[in-house]
Amino acid sequence: SARNDNRLEYVQILRGGSDDDNWRAPLEIQGKVHMKNCLIDGSLGNGLTTEYSGAFYSFENNTIKNCASYAWKTENDASLYSGIGDGNVFENNGKNMIWVNNSSVTLTDHVTLKKMPIPYYFPNGYSVNDAYRYTIEPGTVMLFGSNTRFDISSETTLKAEGTTTEPIVIRGLEDEAGYWNGIMWYSIKAASVMDYCQVSGRGYSESYDEACNLFLYDNA
């Protein structure tokens, strides 16, 4: 269901999940819902999954803890752009991060990657495409899988503006040189900006000329 009056408030979902499937979690969202002041505790697998067009109208003051695998696993990007609010707590999970399966997104509007108290993890890399603005909030941490990269298309405007106290961090899952392939920058949009961003990890392979922290391609 994706009705705007769907609500989960002050709900405790305890000791569910399963370890027999990568997507198993005690709460799996395939529609859309307001979720506030809820607790997910003690899952045998992931804490929360969002699949297909699953997303949140609002997501505030929720706690996901003591889950054996990922705190949150998402198959899509919709759950990252809208509805994410403040006060969410993620603690004592086996992999305390948001696992993003989708490796490529074609923008249909201006979107914002919301700052969360835990990192986003892109195991298959990430490519942002089409002529809209993609904003990354200050304090956001983006982690990338081995031998993957972050692609910014020629028509996309990237606004990655951190602050001195809340820099944007973009690096490999393992914080070591050569773990991932860095940022491939195709964008030619004059409004694009990176400010107070920490990009690290060098290139995955010395034999790959474009494998570096930030590679400006062609007319970028």
mmCIF file of C-alpha atoms in Angstrom:
data_model
loop_
_atom_site.group_PDB
_atom_site.id
_atom_site.type_symbol
_atom_site.label_atom_id
_atom_site.label_comp_id
_atom_site.label_asym_id
_atom_site.label_seq_id
_atom_site.Cartn_x
_atom_site.Cartn_y
_atom_site.Cartn_z
ATOM 1 C CA SER A 1 0.000 0.000 0.000
ATOM 2 C CA ALA A 2 1.174 3.527 -0.826
ATOM 3 C CA ARG A 3 -1.717 5.493 0.701
ATOM 4 C CA ASN A 4 -0.677 8.807 2.224
ATOM 5 C CA ASP A 5 -2.527 7.971 5.448
ATOM 6 C CA ASN A 6 -0.441 4.836 6.114
ATOM 7 C CA ARG A 7 1.212 5.226 9.519
ATOM 8 C CA LEU A 8 3.477 3.233 11.810
ATOM 9 C CA GLU A 9 3.910 5.090 15.120
ATOM 10 C CA TYR A 10 5.140 3.750 18.447
ATOM 11 C CA VAL A 11 5.314 0.211 17.066
ATOM 12 C CA GLN A 12 7.862 -2.318 18.366
ATOM 13 C CA ILE A 13 8.888 -5.104 15.979
ATOM 14 C CA LEU A 14 11.004 -7.578 17.947
ATOM 15 C CA ARG A 15 13.195 -10.597 17.194
ATOM 16 C CA GLY A 16 12.049 -11.271 13.646
ATOM 17 C CA GLY A 17 13.962 -11.580 10.381
ATOM 18 C CA SER A 18 15.752 -14.575 8.950
ATOM 19 C CA ASP A 19 19.248 -15.540 7.872
ATOM 20 C CA ASP A 20 18.113 -17.671 4.902
ATOM 21 C CA ASP A 21 17.713 -14.827 2.380
ATOM 22 C CA ASN A 22 19.611 -11.603 1.757
ATOM 23 C CA TRP A 23 16.454 -9.473 1.847
ATOM 24 C CA ARG A 24 14.757 -10.984 4.913
ATOM 25 C CA ALA A 25 13.901 -8.455 7.619
ATOM 26 C CA PRO A 26 11.136 -8.085 10.197
ATOM 27 C CA LEU A 27 9.868 -5.055 8.244
ATOM 28 C CA GLU A 28 9.889 -4.975 4.454
ATOM 29 C CA ILE A 29 8.449 -1.882 2.740
ATOM 30 C CA GLN A 30 7.304 -2.185 -0.870
ATOM 31 C CA GLY A 31 4.737 0.616 -0.674
ATOM 32 C CA LYS A 32 5.015 3.903 1.217
ATOM 33 C CA VAL A 33 4.360 4.865 4.835
ATOM 34 C CA HIS A 34 4.905 7.427 7.599
ATOM 35 C CA MET A 35 7.141 5.755 10.209
ATOM 36 C CA LYS A 36 7.840 7.532 13.509
ATOM 37 C CA ASN A 37 8.996 6.546 17.007
ATOM 38 C CA CYS A 38 9.246 2.862 16.114
ATOM 39 C CA LEU A 39 11.648 0.184 17.336
ATOM 40 C CA ILE A 40 13.122 -2.727 15.362
ATOM 41 C CA ASP A 41 15.195 -4.879 17.705
ATOM 42 C CA GLY A 42 16.954 -8.239 17.521
ATOM 43 C CA SER A 43 16.525 -9.345 13.905
ATOM 44 C CA LEU A 44 18.295 -12.517 12.806
ATOM 45 C CA GLY A 45 18.945 -10.803 9.460
ATOM 46 C CA ASN A 46 18.570 -7.163 8.390
ATOM 47 C CA GLY A 47 16.629 -4.606 10.388
ATOM 48 C CA LEU A 48 14.679 -2.991 7.555
ATOM 49 C CA THR A 49 14.398 -3.512 3.803
ATOM 50 C CA THR A 50 12.849 -1.314 1.118
ATOM 51 C CA GLU A 51 12.207 -2.979 -2.226
ATOM 52 C CA TYR A 52 10.740 -2.014 -5.605
ATOM 53 C CA SER A 53 9.196 1.454 -5.051
ATOM 54 C CA GLY A 54 9.288 1.162 -1.267
ATOM 55 C CA ALA A 55 9.864 4.505 0.471
ATOM 56 C CA PHE A 56 8.776 6.736 3.351
ATOM 57 C CA TYR A 57 6.565 9.807 3.484
ATOM 58 C CA SER A 58 8.344 10.465 6.776
ATOM 59 C CA PHE A 59 10.943 8.548 8.800
ATOM 60 C CA GLU A 60 11.724 10.097 12.188
ATOM 61 C CA ASN A 61 12.835 9.097 15.699
ATOM 62 C CA ASN A 62 13.085 5.405 14.852
ATOM 63 C CA THR A 63 15.557 2.952 16.407
ATOM 64 C CA ILE A 64 17.034 -0.079 14.636
ATOM 65 C CA LYS A 65 19.373 -2.107 16.829
ATOM 66 C CA ASN A 66 20.808 -5.549 17.595
ATOM 67 C CA CYS A 67 20.224 -6.875 14.059
ATOM 68 C CA ALA A 68 22.633 -9.548 12.875
ATOM 69 C CA SER A 69 23.216 -8.158 9.384
ATOM 70 C CA TYR A 70 22.636 -4.701 7.842
ATOM 71 C CA ALA A 71 20.657 -2.040 9.664
ATOM 72 C CA TRP A 72 18.865 -1.188 6.411
ATOM 73 C CA LYS A 73 18.982 -2.712 2.957
ATOM 74 C CA THR A 74 17.416 -0.916 -0.004
ATOM 75 C CA GLU A 75 16.856 -2.134 -3.544
ATOM 76 C CA ASN A 76 16.009 1.338 -4.841
ATOM 77 C CA ASP A 77 16.835 4.993 -4.375
ATOM 78 C CA ALA A 78 13.374 6.365 -3.547
ATOM 79 C CA SER A 79 13.821 5.644 0.138
ATOM 80 C CA LEU A 80 16.950 7.796 0.229
ATOM 81 C CA TYR A 81 15.595 11.030 -1.205
ATOM 82 C CA SER A 82 12.452 12.009 0.642
ATOM 83 C CA GLY A 83 10.883 11.688 4.035
ATOM 84 C CA ILE A 84 14.062 11.033 5.992
ATOM 85 C CA GLY A 85 13.987 13.171 9.108
ATOM 86 C CA ASP A 86 15.923 13.511 12.357
ATOM 87 C CA GLY A 87 16.276 11.529 15.545
ATOM 88 C CA ASN A 88 16.883 8.082 14.009
ATOM 89 C CA VAL A 89 19.202 5.731 15.926
ATOM 90 C CA PHE A 90 21.093 2.724 14.535
ATOM 91 C CA GLU A 91 23.212 0.777 17.007
ATOM 92 C CA ASN A 92 24.810 -2.599 17.678
ATOM 93 C CA ASN A 93 23.910 -3.990 14.243
ATOM 94 C CA GLY A 94 26.233 -6.493 12.593
ATOM 95 C CA LYS A 95 26.765 -4.139 9.632
ATOM 96 C CA ASN A 96 25.704 -0.743 10.842
ATOM 97 C CA MET A 97 25.127 0.912 7.476
ATOM 98 C CA ILE A 98 22.562 1.396 4.696
ATOM 99 C CA TRP A 99 23.252 -1.076 1.885
ATOM 100 C CA VAL A 100 22.205 0.401 -1.489
ATOM 101 C CA ASN A 101 21.723 -2.255 -4.159
ATOM 102 C CA ASN A 102 20.942 0.040 -7.093
ATOM 103 C CA SER A 103 24.168 0.976 -8.884
ATOM 104 C CA SER A 104 22.627 3.515 -11.272
ATOM 105 C CA VAL A 105 19.895 6.128 -10.919
ATOM 106 C CA THR A 106 18.286 8.184 -13.687
ATOM 107 C CA LEU A 107 17.033 11.372 -12.084
ATOM 108 C CA THR A 108 13.483 12.524 -12.791
ATOM 109 C CA ASP A 109 13.633 15.513 -10.420
ATOM 110 C CA HIS A 110 16.041 17.349 -8.128
ATOM 111 C CA VAL A 111 16.924 15.050 -5.229
ATOM 112 C CA THR A 112 18.874 15.104 -1.988
ATOM 113 C CA LEU A 113 20.876 12.332 -0.381
ATOM 114 C CA LYS A 114 19.996 12.886 3.261
ATOM 115 C CA LYS A 115 22.571 12.833 6.022
ATOM 116 C CA MET A 116 22.101 9.753 8.187
ATOM 117 C CA PRO A 117 23.848 8.792 11.444
ATOM 118 C CA ILE A 118 25.365 5.766 9.670
ATOM 119 C CA PRO A 119 27.101 5.478 6.274
ATOM 120 C CA TYR A 120 25.540 4.598 2.939
ATOM 121 C CA TYR A 121 27.273 1.591 1.345
ATOM 122 C CA PHE A 122 27.293 1.158 -2.454
ATOM 123 C CA PRO A 123 28.696 -2.365 -3.017
ATOM 124 C CA ASN A 124 28.197 -2.156 -6.801
ATOM 125 C CA GLY A 125 29.248 1.473 -7.247
ATOM 126 C CA TYR A 126 26.923 4.357 -8.076
ATOM 127 C CA SER A 127 26.100 6.315 -11.228
ATOM 128 C CA VAL A 128 23.944 9.482 -11.203
ATOM 129 C CA ASN A 129 22.417 10.396 -14.575
ATOM 130 C CA ASP A 130 20.297 13.046 -16.324
ATOM 131 C CA ALA A 131 19.815 16.810 -16.169
ATOM 132 C CA TYR A 132 18.770 17.445 -12.589
ATOM 133 C CA ARG A 133 20.466 18.510 -9.357
ATOM 134 C CA TYR A 134 21.817 15.848 -7.023
ATOM 135 C CA THR A 135 22.550 17.287 -3.567
ATOM 136 C CA ILE A 136 24.546 15.540 -0.854
ATOM 137 C CA GLU A 137 23.892 16.895 2.636
ATOM 138 C CA PRO A 138 26.754 17.945 4.939
ATOM 139 C CA GLY A 139 28.003 15.130 7.149
ATOM 140 C CA THR A 140 26.956 12.359 4.739
ATOM 141 C CA VAL A 141 29.294 9.351 4.502
ATOM 142 C CA MET A 142 29.332 7.321 1.252
ATOM 143 C CA LEU A 143 31.269 4.025 1.179
ATOM 144 C CA PHE A 144 32.029 2.107 -2.032
ATOM 145 C CA GLY A 145 32.738 -1.538 -2.786
ATOM 146 C CA SER A 146 36.052 -2.830 -4.091
ATOM 147 C CA ASN A 147 36.891 -1.866 -7.705
ATOM 148 C CA THR A 148 33.781 0.351 -8.042
ATOM 149 C CA ARG A 149 33.385 4.088 -8.645
ATOM 150 C CA PHE A 150 31.042 7.053 -8.305
ATOM 151 C CA ASP A 151 30.011 8.428 -11.752
ATOM 152 C CA ILE A 152 28.544 11.911 -12.246
ATOM 153 C CA SER A 153 27.002 12.277 -15.733
ATOM 154 C CA SER A 154 27.698 15.241 -18.046
ATOM 155 C CA GLU A 155 24.162 16.616 -17.586
ATOM 156 C CA THR A 156 23.949 16.244 -13.801
ATOM 157 C CA THR A 157 24.568 19.113 -11.383
ATOM 158 C CA LEU A 158 26.281 17.797 -8.257
ATOM 159 C CA LYS A 159 26.009 19.903 -5.098
ATOM 160 C CA ALA A 160 28.294 18.379 -2.477
ATOM 161 C CA GLU A 161 28.767 21.147 0.064
ATOM 162 C CA GLY A 162 30.003 20.033 3.447
ATOM 163 C CA THR A 163 31.183 22.252 6.283
ATOM 164 C CA THR A 164 34.275 22.458 8.456
ATOM 165 C CA THR A 165 32.488 20.520 11.192
ATOM 166 C CA GLU A 166 30.461 18.228 8.899
ATOM 167 C CA PRO A 167 32.525 17.331 5.834
ATOM 168 C CA ILE A 168 31.131 14.958 3.211
ATOM 169 C CA VAL A 169 33.160 11.717 3.243
ATOM 170 C CA ILE A 170 33.456 9.597 0.078
ATOM 171 C CA ARG A 171 35.756 6.559 0.243
ATOM 172 C CA GLY A 172 35.996 2.791 -0.046
ATOM 173 C CA LEU A 173 34.396 0.429 2.434
ATOM 174 C CA GLU A 174 37.904 -0.375 3.619
ATOM 175 C CA ASP A 175 39.710 2.884 4.333
ATOM 176 C CA GLU A 176 42.899 2.003 2.497
ATOM 177 C CA ALA A 177 44.708 3.098 -0.662
ATOM 178 C CA GLY A 178 43.687 1.303 -3.843
ATOM 179 C CA TYR A 179 40.416 -0.157 -2.533
ATOM 180 C CA TRP A 180 38.066 1.544 -5.027
ATOM 181 C CA ASN A 181 38.249 3.539 -8.289
ATOM 182 C CA GLY A 182 37.237 6.993 -7.040
ATOM 183 C CA ILE A 183 34.967 9.597 -8.647
ATOM 184 C CA MET A 184 34.565 9.795 -12.439
ATOM 185 C CA TRP A 185 33.401 13.367 -13.122
ATOM 186 C CA TYR A 186 31.703 13.886 -16.502
ATOM 187 C CA SER A 187 29.533 16.851 -15.444
ATOM 188 C CA ILE A 188 29.989 20.111 -17.359
ATOM 189 C CA LYS A 189 27.454 22.045 -15.276
ATOM 190 C CA ALA A 190 28.898 25.309 -13.934
ATOM 191 C CA ALA A 191 26.694 25.131 -10.837
ATOM 192 C CA SER A 192 28.317 21.885 -9.705
ATOM 193 C CA VAL A 193 30.402 22.221 -6.568
ATOM 194 C CA MET A 194 32.405 20.138 -4.105
ATOM 195 C CA ASP A 195 33.262 21.954 -0.895
ATOM 196 C CA TYR A 196 34.604 20.461 2.324
ATOM 197 C CA CYS A 197 34.613 16.954 0.860
ATOM 198 C CA GLN A 198 37.039 14.224 1.922
ATOM 199 C CA VAL A 199 37.705 11.772 -0.924
ATOM 200 C CA SER A 200 40.209 9.008 -0.236
ATOM 201 C CA GLY A 201 41.271 5.537 -1.312
ATOM 202 C CA ARG A 202 43.344 6.285 -4.439
ATOM 203 C CA GLY A 203 42.891 4.097 -7.537
ATOM 204 C CA TYR A 204 42.118 0.409 -7.532
ATOM 205 C CA SER A 205 44.792 -0.462 -10.107
ATOM 206 C CA GLU A 206 48.042 1.246 -11.105
ATOM 207 C CA SER A 207 47.543 -0.035 -14.660
ATOM 208 C CA TYR A 208 44.233 1.822 -14.975
ATOM 209 C CA ASP A 209 45.078 5.458 -15.797
ATOM 210 C CA GLU A 210 41.674 6.800 -14.734
ATOM 211 C CA ALA A 211 41.675 5.096 -11.356
ATOM 212 C CA CYS A 212 42.260 7.947 -8.926
ATOM 213 C CA ASN A 213 40.412 9.823 -6.203
ATOM 214 C CA LEU A 214 38.865 12.311 -8.654
ATOM 215 C CA PHE A 215 39.118 12.080 -12.449
ATOM 216 C CA LEU A 216 37.793 14.986 -14.555
ATOM 217 C CA TYR A 217 36.786 13.510 -17.886
ATOM 218 C CA ASP A 218 36.751 15.163 -21.312
ATOM 219 C CA ASN A 219 35.200 18.682 -21.046
ATOM 220 C CA ALA A 220 34.484 18.502 -17.310
#
